[in-house]
CSV table of C-alpha atoms in Angstrom, one decimal:
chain,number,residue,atom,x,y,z
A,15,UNK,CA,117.4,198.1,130.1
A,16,UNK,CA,119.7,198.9,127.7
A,17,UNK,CA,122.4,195.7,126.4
A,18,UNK,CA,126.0,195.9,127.2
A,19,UNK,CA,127.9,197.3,124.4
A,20,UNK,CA,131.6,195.9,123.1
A,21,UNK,CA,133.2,199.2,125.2
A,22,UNK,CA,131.0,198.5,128.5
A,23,UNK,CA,133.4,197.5,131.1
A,24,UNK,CA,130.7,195.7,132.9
A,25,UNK,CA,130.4,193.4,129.2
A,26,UNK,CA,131.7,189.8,129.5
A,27,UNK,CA,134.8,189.4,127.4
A,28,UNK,CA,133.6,188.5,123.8
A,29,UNK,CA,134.2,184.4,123.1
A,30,UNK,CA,137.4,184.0,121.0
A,31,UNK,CA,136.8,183.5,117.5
A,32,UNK,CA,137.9,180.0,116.4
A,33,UNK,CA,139.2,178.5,113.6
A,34,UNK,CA,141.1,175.2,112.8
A,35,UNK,CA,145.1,175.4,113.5
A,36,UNK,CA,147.8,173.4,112.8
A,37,UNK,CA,149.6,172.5,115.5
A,38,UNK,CA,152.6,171.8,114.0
A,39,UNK,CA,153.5,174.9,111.6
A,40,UNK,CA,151.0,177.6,113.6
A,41,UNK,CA,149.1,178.2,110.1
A,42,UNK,CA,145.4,178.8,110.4
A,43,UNK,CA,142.2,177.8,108.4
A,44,UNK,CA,138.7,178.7,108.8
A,45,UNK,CA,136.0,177.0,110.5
A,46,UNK,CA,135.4,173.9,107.3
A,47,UNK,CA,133.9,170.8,108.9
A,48,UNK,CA,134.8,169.4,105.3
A,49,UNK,CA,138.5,169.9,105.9
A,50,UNK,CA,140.3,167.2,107.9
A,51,UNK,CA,143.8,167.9,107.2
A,52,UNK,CA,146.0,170.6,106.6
A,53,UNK,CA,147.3,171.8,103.0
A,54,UNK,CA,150.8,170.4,103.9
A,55,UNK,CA,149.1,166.8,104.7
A,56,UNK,CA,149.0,167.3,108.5
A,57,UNK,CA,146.5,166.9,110.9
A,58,UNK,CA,144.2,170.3,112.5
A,59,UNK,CA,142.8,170.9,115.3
A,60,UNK,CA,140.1,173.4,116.6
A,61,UNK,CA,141.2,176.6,118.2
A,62,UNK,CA,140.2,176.9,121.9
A,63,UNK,CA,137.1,177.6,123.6
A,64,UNK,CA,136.2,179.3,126.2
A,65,UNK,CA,135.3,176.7,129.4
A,66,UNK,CA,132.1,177.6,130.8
A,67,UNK,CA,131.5,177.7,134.2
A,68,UNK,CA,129.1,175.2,136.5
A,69,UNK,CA,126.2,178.1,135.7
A,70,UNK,CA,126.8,177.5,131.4
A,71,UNK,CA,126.4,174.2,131.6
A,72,UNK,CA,122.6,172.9,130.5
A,73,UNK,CA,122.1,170.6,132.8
A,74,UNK,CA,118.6,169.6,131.5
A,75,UNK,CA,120.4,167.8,128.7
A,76,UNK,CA,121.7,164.3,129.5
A,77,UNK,CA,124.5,164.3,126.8
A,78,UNK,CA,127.4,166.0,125.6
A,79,UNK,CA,125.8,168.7,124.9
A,80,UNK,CA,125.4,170.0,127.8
A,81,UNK,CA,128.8,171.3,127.4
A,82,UNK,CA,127.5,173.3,124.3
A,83,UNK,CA,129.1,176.5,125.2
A,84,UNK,CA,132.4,175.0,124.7
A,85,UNK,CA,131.6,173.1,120.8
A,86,UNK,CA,131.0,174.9,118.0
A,87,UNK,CA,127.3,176.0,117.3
A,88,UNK,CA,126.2,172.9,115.6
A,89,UNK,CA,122.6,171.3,115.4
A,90,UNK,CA,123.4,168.2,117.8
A,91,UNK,CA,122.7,164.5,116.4
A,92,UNK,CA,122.3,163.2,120.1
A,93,UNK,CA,122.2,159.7,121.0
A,94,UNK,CA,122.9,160.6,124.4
A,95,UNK,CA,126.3,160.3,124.3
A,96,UNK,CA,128.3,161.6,127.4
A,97,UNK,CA,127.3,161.4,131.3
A,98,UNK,CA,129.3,158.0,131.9
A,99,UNK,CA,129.5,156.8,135.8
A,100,UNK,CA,132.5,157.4,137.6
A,101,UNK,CA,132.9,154.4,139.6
A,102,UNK,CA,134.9,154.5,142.8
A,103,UNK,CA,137.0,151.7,143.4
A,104,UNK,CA,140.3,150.1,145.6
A,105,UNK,CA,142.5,148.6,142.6
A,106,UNK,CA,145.3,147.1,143.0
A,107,UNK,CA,145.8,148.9,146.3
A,108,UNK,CA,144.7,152.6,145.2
A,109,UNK,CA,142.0,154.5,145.1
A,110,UNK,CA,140.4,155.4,141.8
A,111,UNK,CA,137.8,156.3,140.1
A,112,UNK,CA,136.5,154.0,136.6
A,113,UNK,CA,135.1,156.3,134.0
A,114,UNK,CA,132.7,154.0,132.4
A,115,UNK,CA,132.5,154.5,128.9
A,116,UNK,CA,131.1,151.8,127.4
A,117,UNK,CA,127.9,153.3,128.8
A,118,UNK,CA,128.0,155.6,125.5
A,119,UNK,CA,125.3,154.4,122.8
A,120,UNK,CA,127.7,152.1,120.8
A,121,UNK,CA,129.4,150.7,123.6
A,122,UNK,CA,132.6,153.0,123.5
A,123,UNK,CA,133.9,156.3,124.6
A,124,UNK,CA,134.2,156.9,120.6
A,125,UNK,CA,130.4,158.5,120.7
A,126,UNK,CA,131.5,161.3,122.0
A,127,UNK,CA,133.6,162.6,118.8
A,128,UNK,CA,131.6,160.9,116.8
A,129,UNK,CA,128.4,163.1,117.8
A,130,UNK,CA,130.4,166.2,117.4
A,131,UNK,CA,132.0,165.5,114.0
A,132,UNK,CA,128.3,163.6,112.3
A,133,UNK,CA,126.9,166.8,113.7
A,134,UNK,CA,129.1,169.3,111.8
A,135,UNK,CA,129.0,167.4,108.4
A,136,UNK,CA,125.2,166.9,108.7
A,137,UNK,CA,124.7,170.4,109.1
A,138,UNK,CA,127.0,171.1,105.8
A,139,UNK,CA,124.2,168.5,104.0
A,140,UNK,CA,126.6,165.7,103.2
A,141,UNK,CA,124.9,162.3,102.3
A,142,UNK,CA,128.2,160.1,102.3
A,143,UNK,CA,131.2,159.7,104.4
A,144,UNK,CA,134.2,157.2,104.5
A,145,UNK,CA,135.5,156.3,107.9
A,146,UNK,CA,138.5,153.0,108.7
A,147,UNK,CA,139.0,152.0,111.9
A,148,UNK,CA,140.0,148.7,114.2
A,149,UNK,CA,136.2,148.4,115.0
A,150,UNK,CA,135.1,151.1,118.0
A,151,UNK,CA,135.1,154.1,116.0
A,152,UNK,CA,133.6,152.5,112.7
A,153,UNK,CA,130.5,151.2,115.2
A,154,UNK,CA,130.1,154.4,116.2
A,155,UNK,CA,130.4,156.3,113.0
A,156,UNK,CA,127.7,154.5,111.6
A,157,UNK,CA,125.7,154.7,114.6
A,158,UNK,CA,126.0,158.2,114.3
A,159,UNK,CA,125.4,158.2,110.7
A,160,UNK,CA,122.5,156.5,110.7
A,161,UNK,CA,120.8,159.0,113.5
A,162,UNK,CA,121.9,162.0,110.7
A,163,UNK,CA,120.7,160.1,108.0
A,164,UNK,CA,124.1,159.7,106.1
A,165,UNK,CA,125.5,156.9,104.6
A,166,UNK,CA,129.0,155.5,105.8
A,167,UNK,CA,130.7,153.5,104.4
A,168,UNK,CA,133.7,151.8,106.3
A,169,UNK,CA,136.9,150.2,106.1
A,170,UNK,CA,137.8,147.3,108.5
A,171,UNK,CA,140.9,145.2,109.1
A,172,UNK,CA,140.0,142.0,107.6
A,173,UNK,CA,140.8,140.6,111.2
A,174,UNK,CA,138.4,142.9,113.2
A,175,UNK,CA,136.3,141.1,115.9
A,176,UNK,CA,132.9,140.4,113.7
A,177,UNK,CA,130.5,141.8,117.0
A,178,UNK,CA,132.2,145.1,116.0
A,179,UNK,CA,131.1,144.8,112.2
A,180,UNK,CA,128.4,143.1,112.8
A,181,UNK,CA,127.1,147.0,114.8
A,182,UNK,CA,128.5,149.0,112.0
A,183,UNK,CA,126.5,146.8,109.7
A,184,UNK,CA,122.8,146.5,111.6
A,185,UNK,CA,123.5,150.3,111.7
A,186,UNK,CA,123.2,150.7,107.8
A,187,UNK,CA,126.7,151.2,107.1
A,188,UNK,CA,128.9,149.4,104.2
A,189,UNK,CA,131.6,147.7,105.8
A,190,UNK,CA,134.8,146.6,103.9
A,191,UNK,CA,137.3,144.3,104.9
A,192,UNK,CA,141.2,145.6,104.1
A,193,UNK,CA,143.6,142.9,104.0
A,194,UNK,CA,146.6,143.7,106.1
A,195,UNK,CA,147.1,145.4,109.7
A,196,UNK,CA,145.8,148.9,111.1
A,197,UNK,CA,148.1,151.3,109.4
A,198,UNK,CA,147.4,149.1,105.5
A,199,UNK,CA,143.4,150.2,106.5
A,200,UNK,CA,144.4,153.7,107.0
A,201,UNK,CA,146.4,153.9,104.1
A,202,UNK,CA,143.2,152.8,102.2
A,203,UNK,CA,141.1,155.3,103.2
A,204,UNK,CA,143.6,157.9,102.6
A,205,UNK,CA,143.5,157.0,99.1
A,206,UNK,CA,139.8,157.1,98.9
A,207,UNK,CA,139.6,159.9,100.5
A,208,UNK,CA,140.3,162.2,97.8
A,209,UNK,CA,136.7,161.1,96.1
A,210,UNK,CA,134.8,161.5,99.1
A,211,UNK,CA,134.3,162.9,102.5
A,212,UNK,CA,136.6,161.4,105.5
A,213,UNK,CA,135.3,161.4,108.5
A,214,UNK,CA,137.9,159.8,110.2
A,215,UNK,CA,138.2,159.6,113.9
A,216,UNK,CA,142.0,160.2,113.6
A,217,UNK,CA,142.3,163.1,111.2
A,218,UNK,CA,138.8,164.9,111.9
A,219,UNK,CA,139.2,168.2,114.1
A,220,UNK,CA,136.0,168.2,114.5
A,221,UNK,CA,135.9,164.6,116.6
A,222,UNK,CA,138.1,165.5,119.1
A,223,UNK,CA,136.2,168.3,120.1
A,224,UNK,CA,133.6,165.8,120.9
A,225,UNK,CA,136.3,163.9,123.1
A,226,UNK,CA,137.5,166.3,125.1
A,227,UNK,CA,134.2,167.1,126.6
A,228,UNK,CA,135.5,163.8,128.4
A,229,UNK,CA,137.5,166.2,130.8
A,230,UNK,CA,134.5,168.1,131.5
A,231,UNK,CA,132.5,165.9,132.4
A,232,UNK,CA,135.5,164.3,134.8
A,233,UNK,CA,135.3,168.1,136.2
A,234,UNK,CA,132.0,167.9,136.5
A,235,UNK,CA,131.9,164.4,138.3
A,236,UNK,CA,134.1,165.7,141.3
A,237,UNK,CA,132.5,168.7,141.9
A,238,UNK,CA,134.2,171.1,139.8
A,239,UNK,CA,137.6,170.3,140.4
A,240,UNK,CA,140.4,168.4,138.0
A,241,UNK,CA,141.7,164.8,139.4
A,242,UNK,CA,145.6,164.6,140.1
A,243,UNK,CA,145.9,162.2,137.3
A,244,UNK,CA,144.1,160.3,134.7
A,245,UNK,CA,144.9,156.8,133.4
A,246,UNK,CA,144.0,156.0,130.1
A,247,UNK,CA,145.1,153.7,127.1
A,248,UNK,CA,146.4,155.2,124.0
A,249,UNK,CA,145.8,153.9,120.2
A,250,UNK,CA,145.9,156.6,118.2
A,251,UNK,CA,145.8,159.1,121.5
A,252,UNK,CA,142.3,160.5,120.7
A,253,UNK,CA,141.5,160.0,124.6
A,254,UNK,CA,144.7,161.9,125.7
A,255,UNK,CA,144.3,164.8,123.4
A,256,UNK,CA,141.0,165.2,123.9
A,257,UNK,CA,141.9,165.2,128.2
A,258,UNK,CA,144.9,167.7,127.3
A,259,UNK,CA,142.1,170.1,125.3
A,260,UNK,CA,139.4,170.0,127.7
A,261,UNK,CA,141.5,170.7,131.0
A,262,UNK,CA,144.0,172.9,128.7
A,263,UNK,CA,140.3,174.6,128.1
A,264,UNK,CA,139.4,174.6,132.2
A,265,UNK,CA,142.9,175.7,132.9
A,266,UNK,CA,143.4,178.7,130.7
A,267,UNK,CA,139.4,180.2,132.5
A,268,UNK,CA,141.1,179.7,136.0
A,269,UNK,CA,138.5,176.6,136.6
A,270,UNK,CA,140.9,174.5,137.7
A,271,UNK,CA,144.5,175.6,139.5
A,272,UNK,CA,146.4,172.6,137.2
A,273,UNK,CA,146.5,170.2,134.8
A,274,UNK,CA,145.9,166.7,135.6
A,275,UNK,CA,148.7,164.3,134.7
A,276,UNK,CA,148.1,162.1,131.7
A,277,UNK,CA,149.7,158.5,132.5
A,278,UNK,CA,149.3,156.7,129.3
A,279,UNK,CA,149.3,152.9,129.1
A,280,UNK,CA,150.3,151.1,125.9
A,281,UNK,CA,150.3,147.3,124.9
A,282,UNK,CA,153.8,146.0,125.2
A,283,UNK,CA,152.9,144.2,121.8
A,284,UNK,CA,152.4,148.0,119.6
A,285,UNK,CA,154.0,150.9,122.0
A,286,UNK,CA,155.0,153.4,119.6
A,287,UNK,CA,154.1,156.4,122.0
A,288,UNK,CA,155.4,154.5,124.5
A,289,UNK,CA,158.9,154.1,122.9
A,290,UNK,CA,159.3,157.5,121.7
A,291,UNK,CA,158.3,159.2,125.2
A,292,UNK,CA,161.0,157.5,126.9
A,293,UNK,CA,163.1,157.9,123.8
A,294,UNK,CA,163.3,161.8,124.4
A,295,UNK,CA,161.8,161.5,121.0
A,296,UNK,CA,159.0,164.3,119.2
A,297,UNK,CA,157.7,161.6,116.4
A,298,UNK,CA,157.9,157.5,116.4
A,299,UNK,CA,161.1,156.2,117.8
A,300,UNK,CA,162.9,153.5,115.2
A,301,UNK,CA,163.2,149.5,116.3
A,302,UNK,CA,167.2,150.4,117.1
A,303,UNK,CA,166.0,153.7,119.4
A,304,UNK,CA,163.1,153.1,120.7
A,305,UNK,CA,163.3,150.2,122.9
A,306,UNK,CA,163.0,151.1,126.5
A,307,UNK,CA,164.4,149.3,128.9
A,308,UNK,CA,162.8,148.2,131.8
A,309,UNK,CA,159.7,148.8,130.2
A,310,UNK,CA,159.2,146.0,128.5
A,311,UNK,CA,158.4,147.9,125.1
A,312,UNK,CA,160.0,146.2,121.8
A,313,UNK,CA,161.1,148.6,119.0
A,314,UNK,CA,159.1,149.9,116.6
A,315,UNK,CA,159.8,147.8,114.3
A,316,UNK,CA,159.1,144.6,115.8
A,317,UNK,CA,155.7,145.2,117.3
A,318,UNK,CA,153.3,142.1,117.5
A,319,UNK,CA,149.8,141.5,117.3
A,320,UNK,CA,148.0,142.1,120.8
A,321,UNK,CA,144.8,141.3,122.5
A,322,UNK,CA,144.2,145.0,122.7
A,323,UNK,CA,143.3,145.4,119.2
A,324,UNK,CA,142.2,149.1,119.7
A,325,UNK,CA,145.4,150.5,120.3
A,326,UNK,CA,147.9,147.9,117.6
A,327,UNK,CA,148.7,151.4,115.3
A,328,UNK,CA,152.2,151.4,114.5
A,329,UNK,CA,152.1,154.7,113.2
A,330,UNK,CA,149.3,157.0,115.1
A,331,UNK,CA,148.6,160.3,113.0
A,332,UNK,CA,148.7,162.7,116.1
A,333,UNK,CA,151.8,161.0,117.6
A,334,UNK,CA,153.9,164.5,118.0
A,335,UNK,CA,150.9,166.2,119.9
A,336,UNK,CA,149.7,163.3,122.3
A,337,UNK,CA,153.7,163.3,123.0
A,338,UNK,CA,153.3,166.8,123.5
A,339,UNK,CA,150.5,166.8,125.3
A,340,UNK,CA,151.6,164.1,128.3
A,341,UNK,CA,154.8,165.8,128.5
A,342,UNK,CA,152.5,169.1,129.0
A,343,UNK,CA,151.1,167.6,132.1
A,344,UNK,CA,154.0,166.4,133.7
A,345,UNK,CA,152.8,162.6,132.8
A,346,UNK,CA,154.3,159.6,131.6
A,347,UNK,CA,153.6,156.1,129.9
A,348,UNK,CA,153.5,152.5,130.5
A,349,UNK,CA,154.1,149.1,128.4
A,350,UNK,CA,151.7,146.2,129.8
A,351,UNK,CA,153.1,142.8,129.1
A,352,UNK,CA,149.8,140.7,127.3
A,353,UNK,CA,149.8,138.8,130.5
A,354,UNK,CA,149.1,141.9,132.6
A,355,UNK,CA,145.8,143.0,130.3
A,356,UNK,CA,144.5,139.5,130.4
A,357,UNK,CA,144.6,139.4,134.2
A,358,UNK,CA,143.5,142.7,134.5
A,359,UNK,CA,140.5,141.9,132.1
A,360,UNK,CA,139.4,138.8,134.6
A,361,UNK,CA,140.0,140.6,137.5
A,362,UNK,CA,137.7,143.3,136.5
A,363,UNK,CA,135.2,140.8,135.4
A,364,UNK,CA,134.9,139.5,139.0
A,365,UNK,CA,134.2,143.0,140.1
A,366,UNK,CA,131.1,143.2,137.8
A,367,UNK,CA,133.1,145.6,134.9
A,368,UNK,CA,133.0,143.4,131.8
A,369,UNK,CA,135.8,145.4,130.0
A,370,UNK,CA,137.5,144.6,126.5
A,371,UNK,CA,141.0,144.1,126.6
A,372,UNK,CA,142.0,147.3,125.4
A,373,UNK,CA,140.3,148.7,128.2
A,374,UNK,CA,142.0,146.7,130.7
A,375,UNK,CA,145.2,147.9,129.5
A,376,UNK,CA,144.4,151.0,131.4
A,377,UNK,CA,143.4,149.3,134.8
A,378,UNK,CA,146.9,147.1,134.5
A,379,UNK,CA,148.7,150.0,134.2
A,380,UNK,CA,147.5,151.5,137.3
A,381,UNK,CA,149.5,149.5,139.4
A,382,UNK,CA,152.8,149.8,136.7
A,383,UNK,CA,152.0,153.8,137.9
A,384,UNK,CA,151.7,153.0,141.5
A,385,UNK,CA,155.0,150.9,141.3
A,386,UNK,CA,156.6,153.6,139.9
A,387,UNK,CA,155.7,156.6,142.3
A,388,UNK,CA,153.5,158.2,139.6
A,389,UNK,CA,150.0,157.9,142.2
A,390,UNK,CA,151.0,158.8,145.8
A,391,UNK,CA,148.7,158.1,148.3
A,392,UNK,CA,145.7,160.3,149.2
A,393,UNK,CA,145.4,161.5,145.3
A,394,UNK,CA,142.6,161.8,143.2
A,395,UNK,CA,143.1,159.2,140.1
A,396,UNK,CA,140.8,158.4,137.0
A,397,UNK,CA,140.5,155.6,135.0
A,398,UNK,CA,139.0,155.9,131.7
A,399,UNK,CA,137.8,152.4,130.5
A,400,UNK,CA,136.8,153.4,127.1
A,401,UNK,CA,134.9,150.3,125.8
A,402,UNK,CA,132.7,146.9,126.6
A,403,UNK,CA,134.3,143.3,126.9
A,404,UNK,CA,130.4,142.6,124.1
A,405,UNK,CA,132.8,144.4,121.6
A,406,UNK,CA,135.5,141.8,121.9
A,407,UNK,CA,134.0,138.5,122.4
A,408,UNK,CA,136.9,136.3,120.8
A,409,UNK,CA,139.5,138.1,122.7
A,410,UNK,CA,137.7,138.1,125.9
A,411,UNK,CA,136.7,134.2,124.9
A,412,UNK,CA,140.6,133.5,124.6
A,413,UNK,CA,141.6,135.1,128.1
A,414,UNK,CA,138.5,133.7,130.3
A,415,UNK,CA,138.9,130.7,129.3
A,416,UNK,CA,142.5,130.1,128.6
A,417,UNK,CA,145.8,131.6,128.9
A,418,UNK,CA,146.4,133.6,125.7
């Protein structure tokens, strides 16, 4: 039997050839899993694949990479990352689904970018990366890291909870306190980062295509069919763009008929997506602008520390494109009060879900949405809670036993 040539009409379509893109300016780049930012200083992303179908997908393999026909041809460093249960649930009054991430190896939805980008920087022989983070993503790096056979080395604020150093640590990695908030350990890095690999899980392309294989495996979960909205908390907005890739991705094959929407829940505390959206705004909205009221969310420039450590970044990398991309699916956001994430955290405890606060910002919100008219009945609604109350234990500590 002879094979299909490029002119056969019977021939699938070729796969697009991909490259990194900036989003903001439309240049292009090649394929570099050593590049993690544009020439200009702005953050790439990965051009789009094509979605497989329910036949591409290997379902022998209990990760991530079952989705393989969708991420770049990589030798996979596999922890099992990916195929999380979707829980269904009555919350608050609605019917959901939780998305349990903390299932994921290091206990947080960051494993599945972190698989992705470890893989493409083992497979170009580096020996060495850098990472900061608030505590999730550095975990995970190193976890990842340590499966590859790399050394990590990575940058902490100096108030991070100690069970999340603690994992980075026992995994091998160097971990280095930064005196200051979030944004003063970013700013670190960045000046390191000129000496040695960044494998940031902010600025790497290459880690959000891990993430959005998120929305695939939602698909996946409901029997091949998008939800009418998903519900997640935003930090830097690596969850919501990798959501807005992965069903942009199912979208543009004709797997689903539409985009679910994205309702984003912030900390009142640090809201900075949360003030520009309802700002009109295409980058961080100023302390005199950004204020929305009825919200609850204080200007930039006043925002205070928060139980939900993972999401206190004043000034998020990606902010234009995770605006972009809730406005793309009709979505919206939410400020929850401190108050609200506590009480969500213990009543999701007494369900059996032991969720850090960051993730219970998500499940407050729900019921923000519902007040709002954003989840009619009789719709299909997921709630990604991205990582385990054991990651938090000083938080959690401060809200089950006390009012914070």
């Amino acid at each position: 039997m002879s094979t299909p040539s490029q002119d056969d009409p019977q021939a699938p379509p070729a796969a697009p050839a991909r490259h990194l893109r900036d989003p903001r300016s439309g240049r292009r780049y090649p394929l570099d899993p050593l590049r993690w930012r544009g020439d200009d200083g702005t953050p790439l992303l990965v051009s789009p694949a094509r979605a497989p179908g329910p036949a591409d997908i290997v379902t022998a393999d209990r990760s991530l990479w079952r989705y393989r026909a969708a991420l770049p041809p990589l030798p996979p460093v596999s922890l099992g990352e990916g195929c999380t249960p979707l829980l269904p649930r009555t919350w608050g009054g609605v019917e959901v689904g939780f998305k349990l991430e903390w299932f994921n190896p290091s206990g947080s939805f960051k494993d599945r970018g972190s698989s992705v980008m470890i893989s493409a920087l083992a497979a170009q022989g580096v020996d060495q990366v850098l990472e900061d983070s608030s505590g999730n993503g550095g975990s995970s790096v190193a976890a990842y890291c340590a499966a590859a056979g790399v050394g990590a080395t990575i940058l902490v604020p100096a108030h991070t909870s100690p069970a999340k150093t603690l994992q980075a640590t026992a995994y091998g990695a160097r971990v280095t306190p930064v005196d200051g908030d979030r944004d003063a350990t970013a700013a670190a890095a960045l000046r390191r980062a000129e000496q040695t690999v960044y494998a940031s899980h902010n600025w790497h392309p290459y880690f959000l295509e891990g993430t959005k294989t998120l929305a695939y495996e939602i698909w996946e979960d409901l029997g091949f069919r998008a939800p009418d909205a998903v519900v997640t908390v935003a930090g830097a907005g690596s969850t919501v763009l990798g959501c807005d890739l992965g069903f942009g991705e199912l979208l543009a094959a004709g797997r689903i008929a539409a985009l679910p929407r994205l309702l984003v829940a912030q900390p009142a505390n640090c809201a900075p997506l949360h003030a520009a959206f309802h700002a009109g705004a295409d980058a961080g909205a100023d302390a005199e602008t950004g204020a929305d009221a009825g919200q609850g969310a204080p200007g930039a420039g006043r925002w205070r520390p928060t139980l939900a450590e993972g999401t206190a970044i004043k000034e998020p990398v990606r902010l234009p494109e995770v605006l972009a991309a809730v406005r793309r699916s009709g979505g919206t956001t939410a400020a929850v009060p401190e108050e609200d994430i506590a009480s969500a955290l213990r009543r999701l405890a007494a369900t059996g879900l032991y969720a850090e606060p960051t993730s219970a910002t998500a499940a407050a919100a729900v019921e923000l949405f519902a007040a709002r008219g954003e989840l009619p009945p009789g719709g299909t609604t997921v709630v990604i809670l991205t990582g385990s109350a054991l990651k938090a234990p000083t938080a959690t500590a401060q809200i089950i036993e006390g009012t914070p």
